[in-house]
């Protein structure tokens, strides 16, 4: 579409030239409407281009033609919403189900009661065992105490018996010494003689000391013995003085001292002769540590 102007556009427009301006305005609006129609209907058909030459009294530059827009991407339709599956209604419990559930509950209750009874029995058994243990411990302690008392009683009885034997031995020795002193009131024997006769038919009075000194020289001992010990030994010898036998007729109460005396006699081997040259065939000798 073209519009031709009869007048030179470089010339000034007369004051009454309104018809051309209106025509130009109308042409511009028509172009706009066509552009808008093409823009709206871009999906149905390709846009058509056209040109128009418009001459105005003054030089004017045409507006740029509209550029067709890129079609917007068609949105994909959303998948249809899937409704969640509706759970099937639970079947109503039957009489059998109810009976089975009741039986299960009764069995559980019975199991709990049985377990409680077992726990109670176990607890009672533990208490009885603990009580029996305490009773055994108390009985053992009492038995130990009784045994200790019995041991002390036995020790005391043994000590009393030993003391009684010692007192009896002292009393016996005292009685013998008393008889000896009574018998020696008019005796002629040696001080160490043990006879009861007024006169000694055996060795002389000095022979006892001589014999004791002879045997004492053979006493060998490293022990210290109490001076109150006294061992009486009977010695038998041949006429030549050879010792034939010896025995303890009255122990000293210390076996070690008795053994020392016997060994000293064995070391002597021979008894010395008396003043008359004779050797007593049997004699008792009393030995003390000092």
JSON list of C-alpha atoms in Angstrom, two decimals, residues 82-276:
[
{"chain": "A", "resi": 82, "resn": "UNK", "atom": "CA", "xyz": [-3.22, -41.47, 41.30]},
{"chain": "A", "resi": 83, "resn": "UNK", "atom": "CA", "xyz": [-5.35, -41.85, 44.33]},
{"chain": "A", "resi": 84, "resn": "UNK", "atom": "CA", "xyz": [-3.81, -44.03, 47.09]},
{"chain": "A", "resi": 85, "resn": "UNK", "atom": "CA", "xyz": [-5.29, -47.46, 47.34]},
{"chain": "A", "resi": 86, "resn": "UNK", "atom": "CA", "xyz": [-8.09, -47.59, 49.79]},
{"chain": "A", "resi": 87, "resn": "UNK", "atom": "CA", "xyz": [-7.39, -50.37, 52.31]},
{"chain": "A", "resi": 88, "resn": "UNK", "atom": "CA", "xyz": [-9.96, -53.01, 52.38]},
{"chain": "A", "resi": 89, "resn": "UNK", "atom": "CA", "xyz": [-11.96, -52.97, 55.57]},
{"chain": "A", "resi": 90, "resn": "UNK", "atom": "CA", "xyz": [-10.78, -55.46, 58.14]},
{"chain": "A", "resi": 91, "resn": "UNK", "atom": "CA", "xyz": [-13.05, -58.44, 58.38]},
{"chain": "A", "resi": 92, "resn": "UNK", "atom": "CA", "xyz": [-15.10, -58.59, 61.48]},
{"chain": "A", "resi": 93, "resn": "UNK", "atom": "CA", "xyz": [-13.68, -61.05, 64.04]},
{"chain": "A", "resi": 94, "resn": "UNK", "atom": "CA", "xyz": [-15.45, -64.33, 64.15]},
{"chain": "A", "resi": 95, "resn": "UNK", "atom": "CA", "xyz": [-16.39, -66.33, 67.22]},
{"chain": "A", "resi": 96, "resn": "UNK", "atom": "CA", "xyz": [-13.42, -68.62, 66.59]},
{"chain": "A", "resi": 97, "resn": "UNK", "atom": "CA", "xyz": [-11.04, -65.64, 66.45]},
{"chain": "A", "resi": 98, "resn": "UNK", "atom": "CA", "xyz": [-12.46, -64.25, 69.67]},
{"chain": "A", "resi": 99, "resn": "UNK", "atom": "CA", "xyz": [-12.16, -67.65, 71.38]},
{"chain": "A", "resi": 100, "resn": "UNK", "atom": "CA", "xyz": [-8.58, -68.04, 70.10]},
{"chain": "A", "resi": 101, "resn": "UNK", "atom": "CA", "xyz": [-7.62, -64.58, 71.36]},
{"chain": "A", "resi": 102, "resn": "UNK", "atom": "CA", "xyz": [-9.15, -65.31, 74.77]},
{"chain": "A", "resi": 103, "resn": "UNK", "atom": "CA", "xyz": [-7.30, -68.63, 74.94]},
{"chain": "A", "resi": 104, "resn": "UNK", "atom": "CA", "xyz": [-4.06, -66.85, 74.04]},
{"chain": "A", "resi": 105, "resn": "UNK", "atom": "CA", "xyz": [-4.62, -64.26, 76.77]},
{"chain": "A", "resi": 106, "resn": "UNK", "atom": "CA", "xyz": [-5.41, -67.01, 79.32]},
{"chain": "A", "resi": 107, "resn": "UNK", "atom": "CA", "xyz": [-2.25, -68.90, 78.32]},
{"chain": "A", "resi": 108, "resn": "UNK", "atom": "CA", "xyz": [-0.15, -65.75, 78.71]},
{"chain": "A", "resi": 109, "resn": "UNK", "atom": "CA", "xyz": [-1.71, -65.05, 82.10]},
{"chain": "A", "resi": 110, "resn": "UNK", "atom": "CA", "xyz": [-1.08, -68.66, 83.21]},
{"chain": "A", "resi": 111, "resn": "UNK", "atom": "CA", "xyz": [2.54, -68.43, 82.00]},
{"chain": "A", "resi": 112, "resn": "UNK", "atom": "CA", "xyz": [3.05, -65.24, 83.98]},
{"chain": "A", "resi": 113, "resn": "UNK", "atom": "CA", "xyz": [1.54, -66.82, 87.08]},
{"chain": "A", "resi": 114, "resn": "UNK", "atom": "CA", "xyz": [3.69, -69.95, 86.60]},
{"chain": "A", "resi": 115, "resn": "UNK", "atom": "CA", "xyz": [6.85, -67.84, 86.21]},
{"chain": "A", "resi": 116, "resn": "UNK", "atom": "CA", "xyz": [5.92, -65.81, 89.30]},
{"chain": "A", "resi": 117, "resn": "UNK", "atom": "CA", "xyz": [5.44, -69.06, 91.27]},
{"chain": "A", "resi": 118, "resn": "UNK", "atom": "CA", "xyz": [8.83, -70.34, 90.06]},
{"chain": "A", "resi": 119, "resn": "UNK", "atom": "CA", "xyz": [10.51, -67.07, 91.06]},
{"chain": "A", "resi": 120, "resn": "UNK", "atom": "CA", "xyz": [8.87, -67.24, 94.48]},
{"chain": "A", "resi": 121, "resn": "UNK", "atom": "CA", "xyz": [10.01, -70.84, 95.00]},
{"chain": "A", "resi": 122, "resn": "UNK", "atom": "CA", "xyz": [13.52, -69.93, 93.91]},
{"chain": "A", "resi": 123, "resn": "UNK", "atom": "CA", "xyz": [13.57, -66.99, 96.30]},
{"chain": "A", "resi": 124, "resn": "UNK", "atom": "CA", "xyz": [12.33, -69.14, 99.17]},
{"chain": "A", "resi": 125, "resn": "UNK", "atom": "CA", "xyz": [14.94, -71.79, 98.34]},
{"chain": "A", "resi": 126, "resn": "UNK", "atom": "CA", "xyz": [17.68, -69.17, 98.37]},
{"chain": "A", "resi": 127, "resn": "UNK", "atom": "CA", "xyz": [16.46, -67.85, 101.72]},
{"chain": "A", "resi": 128, "resn": "UNK", "atom": "CA", "xyz": [16.39, -71.37, 103.17]},
{"chain": "A", "resi": 129, "resn": "UNK", "atom": "CA", "xyz": [19.87, -72.06, 101.83]},
{"chain": "A", "resi": 130, "resn": "UNK", "atom": "CA", "xyz": [21.18, -68.80, 103.32]},
{"chain": "A", "resi": 131, "resn": "UNK", "atom": "CA", "xyz": [19.54, -69.65, 106.67]},
{"chain": "A", "resi": 132, "resn": "UNK", "atom": "CA", "xyz": [21.03, -73.15, 106.62]},
{"chain": "A", "resi": 133, "resn": "UNK", "atom": "CA", "xyz": [24.42, -71.71, 105.78]},
{"chain": "A", "resi": 134, "resn": "UNK", "atom": "CA", "xyz": [24.20, -69.34, 108.74]},
{"chain": "A", "resi": 135, "resn": "UNK", "atom": "CA", "xyz": [23.16, -72.23, 110.97]},
{"chain": "A", "resi": 136, "resn": "UNK", "atom": "CA", "xyz": [26.10, -74.35, 109.76]},
{"chain": "A", "resi": 137, "resn": "UNK", "atom": "CA", "xyz": [28.49, -71.48, 110.35]},
{"chain": "A", "resi": 138, "resn": "UNK", "atom": "CA", "xyz": [27.12, -70.92, 113.83]},
{"chain": "A", "resi": 139, "resn": "UNK", "atom": "CA", "xyz": [27.38, -74.65, 114.58]},
{"chain": "A", "resi": 140, "resn": "UNK", "atom": "CA", "xyz": [30.94, -74.76, 113.26]},
{"chain": "A", "resi": 141, "resn": "UNK", "atom": "CA", "xyz": [31.89, -71.74, 115.38]},
{"chain": "A", "resi": 142, "resn": "UNK", "atom": "CA", "xyz": [30.32, -73.35, 118.46]},
{"chain": "A", "resi": 143, "resn": "UNK", "atom": "CA", "xyz": [32.09, -76.64, 117.74]},
{"chain": "A", "resi": 144, "resn": "UNK", "atom": "CA", "xyz": [35.39, -74.82, 117.33]},
{"chain": "A", "resi": 145, "resn": "UNK", "atom": "CA", "xyz": [34.85, -73.03, 120.61]},
{"chain": "A", "resi": 146, "resn": "UNK", "atom": "CA", "xyz": [34.03, -76.32, 122.36]},
{"chain": "A", "resi": 147, "resn": "UNK", "atom": "CA", "xyz": [37.13, -77.97, 120.92]},
{"chain": "A", "resi": 148, "resn": "UNK", "atom": "CA", "xyz": [39.25, -75.05, 122.09]},
{"chain": "A", "resi": 149, "resn": "UNK", "atom": "CA", "xyz": [37.78, -75.30, 125.59]},
{"chain": "A", "resi": 150, "resn": "UNK", "atom": "CA", "xyz": [38.34, -79.07, 125.57]},
{"chain": "A", "resi": 151, "resn": "UNK", "atom": "CA", "xyz": [41.94, -78.60, 124.45]},
{"chain": "A", "resi": 152, "resn": "UNK", "atom": "CA", "xyz": [42.58, -76.09, 127.20]},
{"chain": "A", "resi": 153, "resn": "UNK", "atom": "CA", "xyz": [40.93, -78.40, 129.73]},
{"chain": "A", "resi": 154, "resn": "UNK", "atom": "CA", "xyz": [43.11, -81.30, 128.62]},
{"chain": "A", "resi": 155, "resn": "UNK", "atom": "CA", "xyz": [46.19, -79.14, 128.82]},
{"chain": "A", "resi": 156, "resn": "UNK", "atom": "CA", "xyz": [45.21, -78.07, 132.31]},
{"chain": "A", "resi": 157, "resn": "UNK", "atom": "CA", "xyz": [44.57, -81.68, 133.34]},
{"chain": "A", "resi": 158, "resn": "UNK", "atom": "CA", "xyz": [47.94, -82.74, 131.90]},
{"chain": "A", "resi": 159, "resn": "UNK", "atom": "CA", "xyz": [49.64, -79.89, 133.74]},
{"chain": "A", "resi": 160, "resn": "UNK", "atom": "CA", "xyz": [47.92, -80.87, 136.97]},
{"chain": "A", "resi": 161, "resn": "UNK", "atom": "CA", "xyz": [48.87, -84.52, 136.47]},
{"chain": "A", "resi": 162, "resn": "UNK", "atom": "CA", "xyz": [52.49, -83.56, 135.81]},
{"chain": "A", "resi": 163, "resn": "UNK", "atom": "CA", "xyz": [52.49, -81.39, 138.88]},
{"chain": "A", "resi": 164, "resn": "UNK", "atom": "CA", "xyz": [51.02, -84.23, 140.90]},
{"chain": "A", "resi": 165, "resn": "UNK", "atom": "CA", "xyz": [53.69, -86.64, 139.64]},
{"chain": "A", "resi": 166, "resn": "UNK", "atom": "CA", "xyz": [56.39, -84.12, 140.48]},
{"chain": "A", "resi": 167, "resn": "UNK", "atom": "CA", "xyz": [55.00, -83.60, 143.94]},
{"chain": "A", "resi": 168, "resn": "UNK", "atom": "CA", "xyz": [54.73, -87.35, 144.41]},
{"chain": "A", "resi": 169, "resn": "UNK", "atom": "CA", "xyz": [58.35, -87.82, 143.33]},
{"chain": "A", "resi": 170, "resn": "UNK", "atom": "CA", "xyz": [59.47, -85.07, 145.69]},
{"chain": "A", "resi": 171, "resn": "UNK", "atom": "CA", "xyz": [57.46, -86.60, 148.49]},
{"chain": "A", "resi": 172, "resn": "UNK", "atom": "CA", "xyz": [58.94, -90.03, 147.77]},
{"chain": "A", "resi": 173, "resn": "UNK", "atom": "CA", "xyz": [62.43, -88.60, 147.73]},
{"chain": "A", "resi": 174, "resn": "UNK", "atom": "CA", "xyz": [61.75, -86.77, 150.97]},
{"chain": "A", "resi": 175, "resn": "UNK", "atom": "CA", "xyz": [60.52, -89.95, 152.61]},
{"chain": "A", "resi": 176, "resn": "UNK", "atom": "CA", "xyz": [63.57, -91.87, 151.40]},
{"chain": "A", "resi": 177, "resn": "UNK", "atom": "CA", "xyz": [65.88, -89.17, 152.64]},
{"chain": "A", "resi": 178, "resn": "UNK", "atom": "CA", "xyz": [64.07, -89.23, 155.95]},
{"chain": "A", "resi": 179, "resn": "UNK", "atom": "CA", "xyz": [64.45, -93.00, 156.24]},
{"chain": "A", "resi": 180, "resn": "UNK", "atom": "CA", "xyz": [68.06, -92.72, 155.21]},
{"chain": "A", "resi": 181, "resn": "UNK", "atom": "CA", "xyz": [68.74, -90.12, 157.85]},
{"chain": "A", "resi": 182, "resn": "UNK", "atom": "CA", "xyz": [66.98, -92.22, 160.47]},
{"chain": "A", "resi": 183, "resn": "UNK", "atom": "CA", "xyz": [68.94, -95.30, 159.45]},
{"chain": "A", "resi": 184, "resn": "UNK", "atom": "CA", "xyz": [72.20, -93.42, 159.35]},
{"chain": "A", "resi": 185, "resn": "UNK", "atom": "CA", "xyz": [71.87, -92.16, 162.90]},
{"chain": "A", "resi": 186, "resn": "UNK", "atom": "CA", "xyz": [74.13, -94.96, 164.07]},
{"chain": "A", "resi": 187, "resn": "UNK", "atom": "CA", "xyz": [75.45, -96.12, 160.68]},
{"chain": "A", "resi": 188, "resn": "UNK", "atom": "CA", "xyz": [79.04, -96.45, 159.68]},
{"chain": "A", "resi": 189, "resn": "UNK", "atom": "CA", "xyz": [78.60, -96.35, 155.91]},
{"chain": "A", "resi": 190, "resn": "UNK", "atom": "CA", "xyz": [79.62, -93.60, 153.52]},
{"chain": "A", "resi": 191, "resn": "UNK", "atom": "CA", "xyz": [77.49, -90.44, 153.17]},
{"chain": "A", "resi": 192, "resn": "UNK", "atom": "CA", "xyz": [76.37, -91.58, 149.73]},
{"chain": "A", "resi": 193, "resn": "UNK", "atom": "CA", "xyz": [75.38, -95.04, 150.85]},
{"chain": "A", "resi": 194, "resn": "UNK", "atom": "CA", "xyz": [71.80, -96.05, 150.18]},
{"chain": "A", "resi": 195, "resn": "UNK", "atom": "CA", "xyz": [71.55, -99.01, 152.61]},
{"chain": "A", "resi": 196, "resn": "UNK", "atom": "CA", "xyz": [69.41, -99.07, 155.73]},
{"chain": "A", "resi": 197, "resn": "UNK", "atom": "CA", "xyz": [71.67, -101.18, 157.92]},
{"chain": "A", "resi": 198, "resn": "UNK", "atom": "CA", "xyz": [73.65, -99.68, 160.75]},
{"chain": "A", "resi": 199, "resn": "UNK", "atom": "CA", "xyz": [76.81, -101.05, 159.36]},
{"chain": "A", "resi": 200, "resn": "UNK", "atom": "CA", "xyz": [77.75, -101.45, 155.74]},
{"chain": "A", "resi": 201, "resn": "UNK", "atom": "CA", "xyz": [78.95, -104.88, 154.77]},
{"chain": "A", "resi": 202, "resn": "UNK", "atom": "CA", "xyz": [80.12, -103.49, 151.44]},
{"chain": "A", "resi": 203, "resn": "UNK", "atom": "CA", "xyz": [82.84, -101.00, 150.54]},
{"chain": "A", "resi": 204, "resn": "UNK", "atom": "CA", "xyz": [84.48, -98.57, 152.88]},
{"chain": "A", "resi": 205, "resn": "UNK", "atom": "CA", "xyz": [83.21, -95.06, 153.58]},
{"chain": "A", "resi": 206, "resn": "UNK", "atom": "CA", "xyz": [85.68, -93.45, 151.20]},
{"chain": "A", "resi": 207, "resn": "UNK", "atom": "CA", "xyz": [85.00, -95.82, 148.30]},
{"chain": "A", "resi": 208, "resn": "UNK", "atom": "CA", "xyz": [81.80, -94.12, 147.18]},
{"chain": "A", "resi": 209, "resn": "UNK", "atom": "CA", "xyz": [83.55, -90.78, 146.67]},
{"chain": "A", "resi": 210, "resn": "UNK", "atom": "CA", "xyz": [86.42, -92.51, 144.93]},
{"chain": "A", "resi": 211, "resn": "UNK", "atom": "CA", "xyz": [84.04, -94.35, 142.59]},
{"chain": "A", "resi": 212, "resn": "UNK", "atom": "CA", "xyz": [81.99, -91.23, 141.78]},
{"chain": "A", "resi": 213, "resn": "UNK", "atom": "CA", "xyz": [85.12, -89.25, 141.03]},
{"chain": "A", "resi": 214, "resn": "UNK", "atom": "CA", "xyz": [86.33, -92.06, 138.76]},
{"chain": "A", "resi": 215, "resn": "UNK", "atom": "CA", "xyz": [83.07, -92.14, 136.74]},
{"chain": "A", "resi": 216, "resn": "UNK", "atom": "CA", "xyz": [82.53, -88.35, 136.74]},
{"chain": "A", "resi": 217, "resn": "UNK", "atom": "CA", "xyz": [85.79, -87.93, 134.90]},
{"chain": "A", "resi": 218, "resn": "UNK", "atom": "CA", "xyz": [84.19, -89.70, 131.94]},
{"chain": "A", "resi": 219, "resn": "UNK", "atom": "CA", "xyz": [81.03, -87.52, 131.85]},
{"chain": "A", "resi": 220, "resn": "UNK", "atom": "CA", "xyz": [80.86, -85.70, 128.52]},
{"chain": "A", "resi": 221, "resn": "UNK", "atom": "CA", "xyz": [77.98, -83.27, 127.97]},
{"chain": "A", "resi": 222, "resn": "UNK", "atom": "CA", "xyz": [77.48, -79.85, 126.43]},
{"chain": "A", "resi": 223, "resn": "UNK", "atom": "CA", "xyz": [74.11, -79.29, 128.09]},
{"chain": "A", "resi": 224, "resn": "UNK", "atom": "CA", "xyz": [73.57, -77.37, 131.29]},
{"chain": "A", "resi": 225, "resn": "UNK", "atom": "CA", "xyz": [71.51, -79.48, 133.67]},
{"chain": "A", "resi": 226, "resn": "UNK", "atom": "CA", "xyz": [69.74, -78.28, 136.79]},
{"chain": "A", "resi": 227, "resn": "UNK", "atom": "CA", "xyz": [71.78, -78.98, 139.93]},
{"chain": "A", "resi": 228, "resn": "UNK", "atom": "CA", "xyz": [68.73, -80.51, 141.61]},
{"chain": "A", "resi": 229, "resn": "UNK", "atom": "CA", "xyz": [68.72, -83.52, 139.26]},
{"chain": "A", "resi": 230, "resn": "UNK", "atom": "CA", "xyz": [69.75, -86.81, 140.81]},
{"chain": "A", "resi": 231, "resn": "UNK", "atom": "CA", "xyz": [70.05, -90.16, 139.05]},
{"chain": "A", "resi": 232, "resn": "UNK", "atom": "CA", "xyz": [70.63, -93.36, 141.06]},
{"chain": "A", "resi": 233, "resn": "UNK", "atom": "CA", "xyz": [72.40, -96.12, 139.12]},
{"chain": "A", "resi": 234, "resn": "UNK", "atom": "CA", "xyz": [72.98, -99.74, 140.13]},
{"chain": "A", "resi": 235, "resn": "UNK", "atom": "CA", "xyz": [76.31, -101.04, 138.85]},
{"chain": "A", "resi": 236, "resn": "UNK", "atom": "CA", "xyz": [77.34, -104.71, 138.82]},
{"chain": "A", "resi": 237, "resn": "UNK", "atom": "CA", "xyz": [80.97, -105.64, 138.31]},
{"chain": "A", "resi": 238, "resn": "UNK", "atom": "CA", "xyz": [83.19, -108.69, 138.31]},
{"chain": "A", "resi": 239, "resn": "UNK", "atom": "CA", "xyz": [85.64, -109.33, 141.17]},
{"chain": "A", "resi": 240, "resn": "UNK", "atom": "CA", "xyz": [88.33, -107.78, 138.98]},
{"chain": "A", "resi": 241, "resn": "UNK", "atom": "CA", "xyz": [86.27, -104.59, 138.59]},
{"chain": "A", "resi": 242, "resn": "UNK", "atom": "CA", "xyz": [84.98, -105.04, 135.02]},
{"chain": "A", "resi": 243, "resn": "UNK", "atom": "CA", "xyz": [81.55, -103.45, 134.63]},
{"chain": "A", "resi": 244, "resn": "UNK", "atom": "CA", "xyz": [79.05, -106.16, 133.79]},
{"chain": "A", "resi": 245, "resn": "UNK", "atom": "CA", "xyz": [75.80, -104.13, 133.77]},
{"chain": "A", "resi": 246, "resn": "UNK", "atom": "CA", "xyz": [74.30, -100.85, 134.83]},
{"chain": "A", "resi": 247, "resn": "UNK", "atom": "CA", "xyz": [70.74, -99.62, 135.16]},
{"chain": "A", "resi": 248, "resn": "UNK", "atom": "CA", "xyz": [68.86, -96.61, 136.45]},
{"chain": "A", "resi": 249, "resn": "UNK", "atom": "CA", "xyz": [67.06, -97.53, 139.63]},
{"chain": "A", "resi": 250, "resn": "UNK", "atom": "CA", "xyz": [65.69, -94.03, 140.25]},
{"chain": "A", "resi": 251, "resn": "UNK", "atom": "CA", "xyz": [65.47, -91.66, 137.27]},
{"chain": "A", "resi": 252, "resn": "UNK", "atom": "CA", "xyz": [66.32, -88.02, 137.71]},
{"chain": "A", "resi": 253, "resn": "UNK", "atom": "CA", "xyz": [63.27, -86.86, 135.75]},
{"chain": "A", "resi": 254, "resn": "UNK", "atom": "CA", "xyz": [65.49, -85.76, 132.86]},
{"chain": "A", "resi": 255, "resn": "UNK", "atom": "CA", "xyz": [66.24, -88.63, 130.45]},
{"chain": "A", "resi": 256, "resn": "UNK", "atom": "CA", "xyz": [69.16, -86.69, 128.98]},
{"chain": "A", "resi": 257, "resn": "UNK", "atom": "CA", "xyz": [70.98, -86.57, 132.33]},
{"chain": "A", "resi": 258, "resn": "UNK", "atom": "CA", "xyz": [70.27, -90.26, 132.94]},
{"chain": "A", "resi": 259, "resn": "UNK", "atom": "CA", "xyz": [71.78, -91.11, 129.54]},
{"chain": "A", "resi": 260, "resn": "UNK", "atom": "CA", "xyz": [74.89, -89.00, 130.27]},
{"chain": "A", "resi": 261, "resn": "UNK", "atom": "CA", "xyz": [75.48, -90.93, 133.53]},
{"chain": "A", "resi": 262, "resn": "UNK", "atom": "CA", "xyz": [75.10, -94.34, 131.85]},
{"chain": "A", "resi": 263, "resn": "UNK", "atom": "CA", "xyz": [77.53, -93.40, 129.07]},
{"chain": "A", "resi": 264, "resn": "UNK", "atom": "CA", "xyz": [80.07, -92.19, 131.63]},
{"chain": "A", "resi": 265, "resn": "UNK", "atom": "CA", "xyz": [79.90, -95.62, 133.36]},
{"chain": "A", "resi": 266, "resn": "UNK", "atom": "CA", "xyz": [80.34, -97.35, 130.01]},
{"chain": "A", "resi": 267, "resn": "UNK", "atom": "CA", "xyz": [83.41, -95.22, 129.28]},
{"chain": "A", "resi": 268, "resn": "UNK", "atom": "CA", "xyz": [84.86, -96.10, 132.64]},
{"chain": "A", "resi": 269, "resn": "UNK", "atom": "CA", "xyz": [84.66, -99.81, 131.81]},
{"chain": "A", "resi": 270, "resn": "UNK", "atom": "CA", "xyz": [86.21, -100.88, 135.15]},
{"chain": "A", "resi": 271, "resn": "UNK", "atom": "CA", "xyz": [85.52, -99.96, 138.75]},
{"chain": "A", "resi": 272, "resn": "UNK", "atom": "CA", "xyz": [88.42, -99.02, 141.02]},
{"chain": "A", "resi": 273, "resn": "UNK", "atom": "CA", "xyz": [89.36, -101.34, 143.94]},
{"chain": "A", "resi": 274, "resn": "UNK", "atom": "CA", "xyz": [88.53, -100.47, 147.51]},
{"chain": "A", "resi": 275, "resn": "UNK", "atom": "CA", "xyz": [91.10, -99.88, 150.24]},
{"chain": "A", "resi": 276, "resn": "UNK", "atom": "CA", "xyz": [91.18, -103.56, 150.98]}
]
